[in-house]
Coordinates of C-alpha atoms in Angstrom, one line a residue:
X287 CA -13.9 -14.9 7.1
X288 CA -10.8 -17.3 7.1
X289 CA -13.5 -20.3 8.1
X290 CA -16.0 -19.4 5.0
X291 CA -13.3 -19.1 2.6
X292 CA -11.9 -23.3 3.8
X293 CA -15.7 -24.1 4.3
X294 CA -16.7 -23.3 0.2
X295 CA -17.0 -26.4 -1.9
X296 CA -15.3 -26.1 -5.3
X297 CA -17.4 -24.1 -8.1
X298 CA -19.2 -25.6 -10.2
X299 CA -18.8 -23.9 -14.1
X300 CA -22.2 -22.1 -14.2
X301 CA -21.5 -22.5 -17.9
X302 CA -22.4 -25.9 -17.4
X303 CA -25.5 -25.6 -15.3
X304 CA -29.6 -25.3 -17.1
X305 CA -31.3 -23.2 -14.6
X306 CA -35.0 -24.5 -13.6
X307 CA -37.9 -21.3 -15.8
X308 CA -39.6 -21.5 -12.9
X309 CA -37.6 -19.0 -10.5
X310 CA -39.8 -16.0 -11.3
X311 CA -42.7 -17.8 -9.9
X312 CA -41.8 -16.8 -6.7
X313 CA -39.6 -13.5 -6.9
X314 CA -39.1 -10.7 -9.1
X315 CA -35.4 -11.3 -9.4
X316 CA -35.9 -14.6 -10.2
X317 CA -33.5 -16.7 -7.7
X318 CA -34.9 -19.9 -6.9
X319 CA -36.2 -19.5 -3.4
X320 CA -36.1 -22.2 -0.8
X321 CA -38.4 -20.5 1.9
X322 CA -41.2 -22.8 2.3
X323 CA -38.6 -25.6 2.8
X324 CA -36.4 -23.7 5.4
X325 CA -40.0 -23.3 7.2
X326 CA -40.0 -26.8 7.6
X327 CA -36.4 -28.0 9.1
X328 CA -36.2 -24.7 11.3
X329 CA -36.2 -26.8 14.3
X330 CA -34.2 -30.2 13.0
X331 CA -31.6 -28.4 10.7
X332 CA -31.4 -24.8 11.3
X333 CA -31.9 -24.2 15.3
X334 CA -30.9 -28.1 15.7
X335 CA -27.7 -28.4 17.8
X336 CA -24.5 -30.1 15.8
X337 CA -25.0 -33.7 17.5
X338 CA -28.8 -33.9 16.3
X339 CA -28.2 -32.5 13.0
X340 CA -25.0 -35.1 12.4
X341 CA -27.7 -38.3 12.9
X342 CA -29.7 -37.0 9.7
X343 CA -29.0 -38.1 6.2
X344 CA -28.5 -34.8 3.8
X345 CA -32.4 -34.7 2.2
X346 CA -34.2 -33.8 -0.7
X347 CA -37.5 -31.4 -1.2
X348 CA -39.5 -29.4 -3.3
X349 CA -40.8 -26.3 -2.9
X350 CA -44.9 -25.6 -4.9
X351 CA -43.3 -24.8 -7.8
X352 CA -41.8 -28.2 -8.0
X353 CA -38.3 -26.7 -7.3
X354 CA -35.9 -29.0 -6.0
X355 CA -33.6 -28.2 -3.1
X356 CA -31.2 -30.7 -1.2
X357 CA -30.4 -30.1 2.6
X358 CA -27.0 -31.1 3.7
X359 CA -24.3 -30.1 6.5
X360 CA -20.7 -30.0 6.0
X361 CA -18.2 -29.1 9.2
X362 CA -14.9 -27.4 9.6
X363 CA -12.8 -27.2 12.3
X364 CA -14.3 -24.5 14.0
X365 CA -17.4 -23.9 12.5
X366 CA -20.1 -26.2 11.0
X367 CA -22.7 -24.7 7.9
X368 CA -25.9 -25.7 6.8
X369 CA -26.9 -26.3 3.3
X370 CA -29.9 -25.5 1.5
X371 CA -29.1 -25.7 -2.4
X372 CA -31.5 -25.9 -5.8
X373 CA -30.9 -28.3 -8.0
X374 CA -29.2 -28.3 -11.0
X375 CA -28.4 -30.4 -14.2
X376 CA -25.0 -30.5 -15.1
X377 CA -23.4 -32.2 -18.4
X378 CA -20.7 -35.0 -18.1
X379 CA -18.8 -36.9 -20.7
X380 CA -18.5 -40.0 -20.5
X381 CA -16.0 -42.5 -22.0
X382 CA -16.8 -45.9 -22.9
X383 CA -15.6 -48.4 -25.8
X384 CA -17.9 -46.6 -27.9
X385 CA -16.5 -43.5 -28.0
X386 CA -17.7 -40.8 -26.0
X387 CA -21.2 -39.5 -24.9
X388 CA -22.4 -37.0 -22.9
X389 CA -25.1 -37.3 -19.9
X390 CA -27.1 -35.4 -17.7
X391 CA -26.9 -35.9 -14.1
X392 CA -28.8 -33.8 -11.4
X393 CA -26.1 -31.6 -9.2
X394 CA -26.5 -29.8 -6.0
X395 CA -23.6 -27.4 -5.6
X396 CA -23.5 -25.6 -2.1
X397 CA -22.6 -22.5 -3.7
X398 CA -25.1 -22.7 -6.9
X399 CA -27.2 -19.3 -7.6
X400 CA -30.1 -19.5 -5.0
X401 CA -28.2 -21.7 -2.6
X402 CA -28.4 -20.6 1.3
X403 CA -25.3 -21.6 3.7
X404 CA -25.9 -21.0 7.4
X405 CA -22.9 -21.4 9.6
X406 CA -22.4 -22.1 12.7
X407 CA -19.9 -22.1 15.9
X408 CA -19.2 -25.6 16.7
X409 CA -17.7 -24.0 20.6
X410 CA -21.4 -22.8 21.0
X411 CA -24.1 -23.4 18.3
X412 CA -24.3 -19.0 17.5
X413 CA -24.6 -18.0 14.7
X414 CA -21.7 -16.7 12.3
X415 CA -23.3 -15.6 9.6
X416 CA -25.9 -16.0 6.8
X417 CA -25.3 -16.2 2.8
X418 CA -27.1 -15.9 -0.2
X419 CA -25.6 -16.5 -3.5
X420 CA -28.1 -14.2 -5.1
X421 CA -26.4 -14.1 -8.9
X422 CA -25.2 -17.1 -11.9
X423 CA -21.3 -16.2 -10.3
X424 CA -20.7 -17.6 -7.0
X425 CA -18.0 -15.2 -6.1
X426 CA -21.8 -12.8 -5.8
X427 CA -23.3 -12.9 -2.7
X428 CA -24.9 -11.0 0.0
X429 CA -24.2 -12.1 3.9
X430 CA -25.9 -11.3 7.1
X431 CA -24.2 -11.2 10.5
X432 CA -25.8 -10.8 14.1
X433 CA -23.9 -8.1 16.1
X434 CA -25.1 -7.7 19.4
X435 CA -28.6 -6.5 19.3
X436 CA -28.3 -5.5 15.1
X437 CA -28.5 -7.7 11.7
X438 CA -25.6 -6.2 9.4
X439 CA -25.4 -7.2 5.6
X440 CA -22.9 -7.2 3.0
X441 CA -23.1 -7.3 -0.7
X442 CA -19.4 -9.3 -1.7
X443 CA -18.4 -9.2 -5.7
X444 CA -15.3 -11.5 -6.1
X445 CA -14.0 -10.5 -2.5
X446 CA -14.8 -6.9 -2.4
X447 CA -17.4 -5.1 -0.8
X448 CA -20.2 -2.7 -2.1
X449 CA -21.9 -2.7 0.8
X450 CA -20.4 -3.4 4.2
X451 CA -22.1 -3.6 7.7
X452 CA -24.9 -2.3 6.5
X453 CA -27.9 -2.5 10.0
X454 CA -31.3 -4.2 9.4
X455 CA -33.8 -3.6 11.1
X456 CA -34.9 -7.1 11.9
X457 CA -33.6 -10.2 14.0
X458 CA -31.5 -12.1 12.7
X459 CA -33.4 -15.3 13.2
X460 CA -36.4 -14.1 11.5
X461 CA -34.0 -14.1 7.9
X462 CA -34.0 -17.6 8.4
X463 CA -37.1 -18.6 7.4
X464 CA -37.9 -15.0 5.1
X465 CA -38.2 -15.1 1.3
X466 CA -35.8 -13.6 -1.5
X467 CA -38.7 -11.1 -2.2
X468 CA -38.8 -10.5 1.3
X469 CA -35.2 -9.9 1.7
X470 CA -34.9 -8.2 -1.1
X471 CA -37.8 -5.6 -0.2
X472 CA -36.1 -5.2 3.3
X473 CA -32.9 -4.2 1.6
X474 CA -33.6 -2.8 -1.9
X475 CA -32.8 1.0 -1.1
X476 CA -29.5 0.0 0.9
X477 CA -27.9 -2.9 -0.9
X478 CA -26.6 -2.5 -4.8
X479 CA -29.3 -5.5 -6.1
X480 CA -28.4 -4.6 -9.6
X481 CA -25.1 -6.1 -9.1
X482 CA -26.9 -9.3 -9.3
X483 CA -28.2 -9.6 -12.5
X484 CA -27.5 -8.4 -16.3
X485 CA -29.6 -8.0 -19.2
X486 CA -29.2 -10.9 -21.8
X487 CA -28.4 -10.2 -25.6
X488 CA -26.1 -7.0 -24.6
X489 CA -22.6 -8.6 -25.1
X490 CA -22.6 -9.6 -29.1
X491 CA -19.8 -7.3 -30.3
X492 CA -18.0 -7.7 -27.5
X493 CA -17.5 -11.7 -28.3
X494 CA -17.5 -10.4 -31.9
X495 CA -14.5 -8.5 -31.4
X496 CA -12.9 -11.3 -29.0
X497 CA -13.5 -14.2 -31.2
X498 CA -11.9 -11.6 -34.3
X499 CA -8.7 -10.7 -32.1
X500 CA -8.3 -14.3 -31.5
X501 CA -8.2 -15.3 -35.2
X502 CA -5.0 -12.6 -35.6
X503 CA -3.2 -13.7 -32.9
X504 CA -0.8 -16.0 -34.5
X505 CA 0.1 -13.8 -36.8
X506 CA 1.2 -10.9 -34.4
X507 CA 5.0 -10.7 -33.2
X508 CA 5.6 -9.0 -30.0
X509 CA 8.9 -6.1 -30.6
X510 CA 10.0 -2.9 -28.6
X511 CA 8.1 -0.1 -30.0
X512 CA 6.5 -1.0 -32.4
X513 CA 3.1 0.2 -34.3
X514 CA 2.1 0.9 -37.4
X515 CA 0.5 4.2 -38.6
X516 CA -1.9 5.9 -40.4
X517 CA -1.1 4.4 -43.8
X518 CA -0.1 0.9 -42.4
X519 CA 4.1 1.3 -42.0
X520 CA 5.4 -0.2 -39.1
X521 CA 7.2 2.7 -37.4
X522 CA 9.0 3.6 -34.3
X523 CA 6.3 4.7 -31.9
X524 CA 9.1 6.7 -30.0
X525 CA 10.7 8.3 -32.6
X526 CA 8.3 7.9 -35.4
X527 CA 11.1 6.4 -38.1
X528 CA 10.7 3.4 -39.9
X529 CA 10.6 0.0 -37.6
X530 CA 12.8 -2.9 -39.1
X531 CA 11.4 -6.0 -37.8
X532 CA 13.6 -8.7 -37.0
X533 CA 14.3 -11.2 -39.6
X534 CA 12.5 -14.2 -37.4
X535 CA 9.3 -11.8 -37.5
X536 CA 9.3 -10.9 -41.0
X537 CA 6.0 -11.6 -42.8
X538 CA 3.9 -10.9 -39.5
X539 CA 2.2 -7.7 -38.0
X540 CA 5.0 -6.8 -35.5
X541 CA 3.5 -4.7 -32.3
X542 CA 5.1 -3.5 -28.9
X543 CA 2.4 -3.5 -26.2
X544 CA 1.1 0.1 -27.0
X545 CA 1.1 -0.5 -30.5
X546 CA -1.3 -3.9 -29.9
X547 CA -3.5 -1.8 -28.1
X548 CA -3.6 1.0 -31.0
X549 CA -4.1 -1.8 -33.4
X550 CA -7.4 -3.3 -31.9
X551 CA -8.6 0.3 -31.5
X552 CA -7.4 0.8 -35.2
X553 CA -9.8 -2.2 -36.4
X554 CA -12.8 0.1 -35.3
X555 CA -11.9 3.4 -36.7
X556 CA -10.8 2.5 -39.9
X557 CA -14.1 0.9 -41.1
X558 CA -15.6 4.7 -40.2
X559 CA -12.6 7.0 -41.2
X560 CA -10.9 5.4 -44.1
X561 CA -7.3 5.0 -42.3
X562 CA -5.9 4.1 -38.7
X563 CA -4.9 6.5 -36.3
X564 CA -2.0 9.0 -36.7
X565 CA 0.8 8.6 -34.1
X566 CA 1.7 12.4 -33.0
X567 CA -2.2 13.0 -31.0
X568 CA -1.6 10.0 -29.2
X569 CA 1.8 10.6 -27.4
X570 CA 0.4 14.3 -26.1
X571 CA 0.5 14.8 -22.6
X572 CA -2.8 14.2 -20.7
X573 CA -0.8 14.8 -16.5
X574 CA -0.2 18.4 -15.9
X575 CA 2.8 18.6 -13.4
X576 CA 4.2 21.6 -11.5
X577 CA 7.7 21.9 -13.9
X578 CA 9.7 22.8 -11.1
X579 CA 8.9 19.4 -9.1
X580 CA 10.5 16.4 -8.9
X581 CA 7.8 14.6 -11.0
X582 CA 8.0 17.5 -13.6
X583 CA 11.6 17.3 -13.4
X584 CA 11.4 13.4 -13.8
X585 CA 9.4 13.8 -17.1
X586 CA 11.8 16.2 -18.6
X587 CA 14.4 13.3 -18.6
X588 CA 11.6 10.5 -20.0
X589 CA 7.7 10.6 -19.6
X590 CA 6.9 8.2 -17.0
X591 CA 3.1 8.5 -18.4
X592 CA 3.2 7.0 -21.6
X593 CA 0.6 4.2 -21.6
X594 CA -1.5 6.1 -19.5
X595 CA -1.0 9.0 -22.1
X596 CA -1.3 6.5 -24.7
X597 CA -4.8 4.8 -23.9
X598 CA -6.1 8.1 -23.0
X599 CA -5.8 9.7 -26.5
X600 CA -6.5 6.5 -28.0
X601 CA -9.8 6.3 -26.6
X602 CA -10.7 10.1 -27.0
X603 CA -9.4 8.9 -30.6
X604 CA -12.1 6.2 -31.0
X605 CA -15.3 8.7 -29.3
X606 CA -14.2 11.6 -32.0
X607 CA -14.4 9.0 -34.7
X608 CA -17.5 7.6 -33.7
X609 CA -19.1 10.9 -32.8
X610 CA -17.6 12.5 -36.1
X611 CA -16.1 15.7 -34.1
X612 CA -12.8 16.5 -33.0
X613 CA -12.7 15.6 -28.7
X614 CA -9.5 16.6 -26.5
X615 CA -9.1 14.0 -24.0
X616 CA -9.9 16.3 -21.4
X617 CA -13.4 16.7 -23.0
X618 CA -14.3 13.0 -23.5
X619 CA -15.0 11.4 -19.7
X620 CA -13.5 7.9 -21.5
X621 CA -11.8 7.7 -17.7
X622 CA -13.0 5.2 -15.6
X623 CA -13.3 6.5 -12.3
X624 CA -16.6 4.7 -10.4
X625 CA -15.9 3.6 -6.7
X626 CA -18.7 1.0 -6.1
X627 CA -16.4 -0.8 -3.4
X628 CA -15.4 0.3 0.2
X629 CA -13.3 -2.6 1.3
X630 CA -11.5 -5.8 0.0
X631 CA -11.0 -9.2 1.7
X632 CA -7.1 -10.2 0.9
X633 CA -5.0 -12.3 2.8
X634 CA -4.4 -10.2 5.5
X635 CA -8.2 -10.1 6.4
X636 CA -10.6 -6.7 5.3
X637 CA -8.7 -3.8 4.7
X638 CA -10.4 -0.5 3.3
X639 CA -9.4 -0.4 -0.5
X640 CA -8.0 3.0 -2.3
X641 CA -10.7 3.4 -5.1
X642 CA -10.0 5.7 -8.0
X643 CA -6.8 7.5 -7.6
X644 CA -6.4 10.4 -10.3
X645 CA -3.8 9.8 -13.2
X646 CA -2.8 6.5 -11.2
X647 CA -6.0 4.2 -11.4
X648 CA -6.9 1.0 -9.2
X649 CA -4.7 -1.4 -7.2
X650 CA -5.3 -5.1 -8.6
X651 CA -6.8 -6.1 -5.5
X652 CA -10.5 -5.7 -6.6
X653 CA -9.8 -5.0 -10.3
X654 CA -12.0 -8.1 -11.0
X655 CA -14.3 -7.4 -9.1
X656 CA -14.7 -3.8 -10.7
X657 CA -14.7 -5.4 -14.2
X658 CA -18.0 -7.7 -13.3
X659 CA -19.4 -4.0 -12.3
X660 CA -18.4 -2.3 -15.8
X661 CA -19.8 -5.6 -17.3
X662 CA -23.3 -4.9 -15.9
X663 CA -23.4 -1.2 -16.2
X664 CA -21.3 -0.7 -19.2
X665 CA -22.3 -3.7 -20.8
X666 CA -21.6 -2.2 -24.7
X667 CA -17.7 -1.3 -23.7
X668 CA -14.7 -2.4 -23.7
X669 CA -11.3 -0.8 -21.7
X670 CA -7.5 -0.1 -22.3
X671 CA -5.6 -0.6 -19.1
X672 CA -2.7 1.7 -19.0
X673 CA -0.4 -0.5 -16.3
X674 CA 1.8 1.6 -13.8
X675 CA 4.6 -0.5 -11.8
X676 CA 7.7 0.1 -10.4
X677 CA 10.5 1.1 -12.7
X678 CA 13.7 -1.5 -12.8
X679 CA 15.9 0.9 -12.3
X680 CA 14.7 2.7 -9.3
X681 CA 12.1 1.2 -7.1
X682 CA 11.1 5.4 -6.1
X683 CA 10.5 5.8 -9.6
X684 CA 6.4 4.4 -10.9
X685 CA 5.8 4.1 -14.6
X686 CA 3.3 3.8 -17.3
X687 CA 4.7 1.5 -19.8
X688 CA 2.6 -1.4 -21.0
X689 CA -1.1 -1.6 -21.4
X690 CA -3.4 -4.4 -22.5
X691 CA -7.1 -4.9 -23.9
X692 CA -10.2 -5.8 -21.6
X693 CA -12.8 -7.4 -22.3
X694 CA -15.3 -7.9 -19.4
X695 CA -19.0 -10.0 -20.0
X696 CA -21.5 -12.4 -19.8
X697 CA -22.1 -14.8 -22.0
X698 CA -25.8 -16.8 -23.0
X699 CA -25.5 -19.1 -19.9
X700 CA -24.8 -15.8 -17.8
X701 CA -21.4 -16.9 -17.3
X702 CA -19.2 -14.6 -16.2
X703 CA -15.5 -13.8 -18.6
X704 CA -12.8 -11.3 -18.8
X705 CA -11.1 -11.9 -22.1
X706 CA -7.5 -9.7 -21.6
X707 CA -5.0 -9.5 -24.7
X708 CA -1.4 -7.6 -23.8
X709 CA 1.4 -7.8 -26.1
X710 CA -0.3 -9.5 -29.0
X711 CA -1.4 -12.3 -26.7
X712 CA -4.6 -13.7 -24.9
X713 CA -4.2 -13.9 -21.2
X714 CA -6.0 -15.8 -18.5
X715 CA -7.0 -13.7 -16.3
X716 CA -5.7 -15.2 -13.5
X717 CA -2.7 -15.0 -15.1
X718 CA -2.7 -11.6 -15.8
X719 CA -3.4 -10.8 -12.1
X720 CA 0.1 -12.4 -11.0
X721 CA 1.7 -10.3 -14.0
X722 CA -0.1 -7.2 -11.9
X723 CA 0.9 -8.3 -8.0
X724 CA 4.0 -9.5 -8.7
X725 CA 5.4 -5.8 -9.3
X726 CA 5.2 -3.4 -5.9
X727 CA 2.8 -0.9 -5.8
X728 CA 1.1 -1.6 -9.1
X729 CA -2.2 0.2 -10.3
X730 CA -4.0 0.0 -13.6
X731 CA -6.0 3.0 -14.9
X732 CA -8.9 2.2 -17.2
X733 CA -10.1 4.5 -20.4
X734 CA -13.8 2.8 -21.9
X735 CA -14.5 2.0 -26.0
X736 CA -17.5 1.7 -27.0
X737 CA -18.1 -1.9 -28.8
X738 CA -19.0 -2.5 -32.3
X739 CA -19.6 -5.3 -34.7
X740 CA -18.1 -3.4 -37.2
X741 CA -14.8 -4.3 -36.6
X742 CA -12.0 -5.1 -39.1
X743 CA -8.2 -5.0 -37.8
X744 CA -5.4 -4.9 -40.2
X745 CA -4.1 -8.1 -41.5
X746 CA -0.8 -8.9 -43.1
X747 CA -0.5 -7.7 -47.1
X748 CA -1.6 -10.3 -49.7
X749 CA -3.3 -11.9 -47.3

């Protein structure tokens, strides 16, 4: 696994790529499929040894529906792959002394959606393994491995594995030459193919309430418990008194981490309800504990649960709006809890990952991974991540304080985001995944909103 991870070229954006219409031509899930041309260079590419396959120039071809696919090999240290990738048309600006323009040139990344990679040993000439990047995302692929006298598959989503060693009952030589359909026929009942794909035109109020959170950004201040409630005062969410900001912050909307999260939340039940959300439902207890136990005994002195609490109500909150009934939390299901993974690759190789745990959540290790799943299935939600990590004071000691906004999905080109805003801030996500590893023994727990264009968060008075 250390060998594909060196051998990958870097991505190409697949915002920037225009796809070829033609795909569904020649399978239902409409990848471009390079099986007539792999029928062709079985014997000089793909069962050629390393020495005869150096002395040819990388090549171009076109399949009958006048896809075109380039044929290439690129070698590691230990393990050579070849290439069998579509075409694509990627845009490039250009600079000159009249200004700048942009062009059109024809690309042919190794790890584009339809592209096939077989690699190699360079000690022998076996086979290692097989890949398919069988969605828009690179980091989606499915991979085939001979062991022994059995073809296993995997389905990978950004590292993590929905399906692992799963046995086909075919050589693996014969999956060099076979068809997507053909593949995907073999393997429809024990590989997650929906992963692959999403349905376009799902994700508008999502970017809706993105592109709305973005434009009150700069006028959001980041204090210690802060929110404001039901009427609009900026209270102590603690202790429920008045909040005086600080004199630097004056004339902005002044939020702690929970009270950001409450005030995106607030922006869709107030167009429904006529005000934002009272703060005394949201700080009840959602984690029954034995009193007499240390974590009950723990939560007498301060509730270790808060953000989880927190997000919880809010989002049973939101579904009672929406639904116009009352809903206990307990009654709502707004917990994610789906376990579509059974391992993760990290950097100390494939290790079985923890799933779900109750009133704890996910480890960060395939959170991304999970969020490109919610994005397919869940495409019309959004989540509030309640973020446990190890209290300052005592590293035995694992608390829910701060929380943040996720918004997972695709966008027109089918490219892939995760917009997160914590502490009245937008995050990369990439960012906000060192924020999560750097603390020990971190999980984050996620509770699902339902999207909506009708969306109007509170702005600052008189303006």
């Amino acid at each position: 696994m250390k060998s594909c991870k060196k051998i990958f070229a870097a991505v190409i954006s697949a915002a920037s790529l225009l796809m070829s219409s033609l795909y569904a031509e020649y399978n239902s899930l409409g990848i471009p499929d390079s099986a007539e041309i792999r029928k062709t260079i079985i014997d000089n590419w793909l069962n050629q040894d390393l020495e005869g396959i150096r002395m040819q120039n990388s090549q171009i071809r076109a399949n009958k529906a006048g896809e075109i696919f380039q044929i290439s090999l690129e070698e590691q240290s230990d393990v050579f792959a070849v290439y069998v990738s579509p075409r694509t048309q990627i845009n490039i600006d250009v600079y000159d002394s009249t200004g700048v323009h942009t062009v059109t040139e024809d690309a042919y990344p190794v790890n584009a959606f339809g592209s096939w990679m077989y690699v190699r040993s360079k000690d022998d000439g076996k086979p290692e393994y097989l890949r398919i990047y069988v969605a828009k995302n690179s980091d989606v692929y499915i991979q085939f491995k001979p062991h022994k006298n059995v073809t296993t598959c995997d389905f990978v989503i950004f590292n993590s594995f929905a399906a692992q060693n799963v046995p086909l009952g075919i050589p693996f030589e014969k999956l060099l030459t076979s068809s997507v359909q053909e593949i995907y026929n073999l393997t429809k009942n024990s590989l997650p193919w929906n992963y692959s794909g999403y349905v376009q035109n799902q994700y508008d109020s999502n970017i809706l309430m993105v592109k709305t959170i973005r434009t009150y950004l700069k006028d959001i201040a980041y204090e210690n418990d802060a929110m404001y409630d039901e009427i609009g005062k900026n209270i102590s969410i603690t202790k429920g008194t008045l909040h005086i900001p600080e004199e630097r912050n004056k004339g902005k909307l002044v939020l702690s981490s929970c009270g950001f999260v409450k005030w995106v939340v607030d922006g869709l039940v107030d167009p429904i309800a006529g005000s934002y959300l009272k703060r005394g439902p949201l700080i009840e207890s959602t984690v029954e504990y034995n009193p007499t136990g240390y974590q009950g005994n723990l939560n007498n002195s301060f509730n270790t649960n808060f953000s989880l609490d927190w997000t919880r109500n809010l989002a049973a909150a939101a579904l009672s709006v929406r639904a116009k009934k009352t809903y206990l939390y307990k009654d709502t299901g707004v917990d994610v809890t789906v376990e579509p993974f059974t391992a993760v690759y990290t950097s100390k190789g494939v290790t079985n990952t923890a799933g779900y745990i109750k009133n704890t959540g996910y480890q960060p290790d395939n959170l991304k991974a999970l969020l490109y799943v919610l994005a397919i299935t869940e495409p019309d939600y959004f989540y509030l991540a309640a973020i446990r990590q190890t209290d300052r004071k005592s590293s035995e000691v694992k608390v829910f304080n701060d929380a943040a906004v996720i918004f997972p999905f695709f966008d027109k080109n089918g490219t892939f985001h995760i917009s997160v805003f914590m502490d009245g801030e937008e995050l990369k996500y990439n960012d906000f995944e060192k924020y999560l590893v750097k603390s020990k023994d971190c999980f984050v727990h996620l509770t699902r909103i339902k999207t909506s264009s009708n969306f109007y968060p509170m702005g600052i008075k008189g303006k």
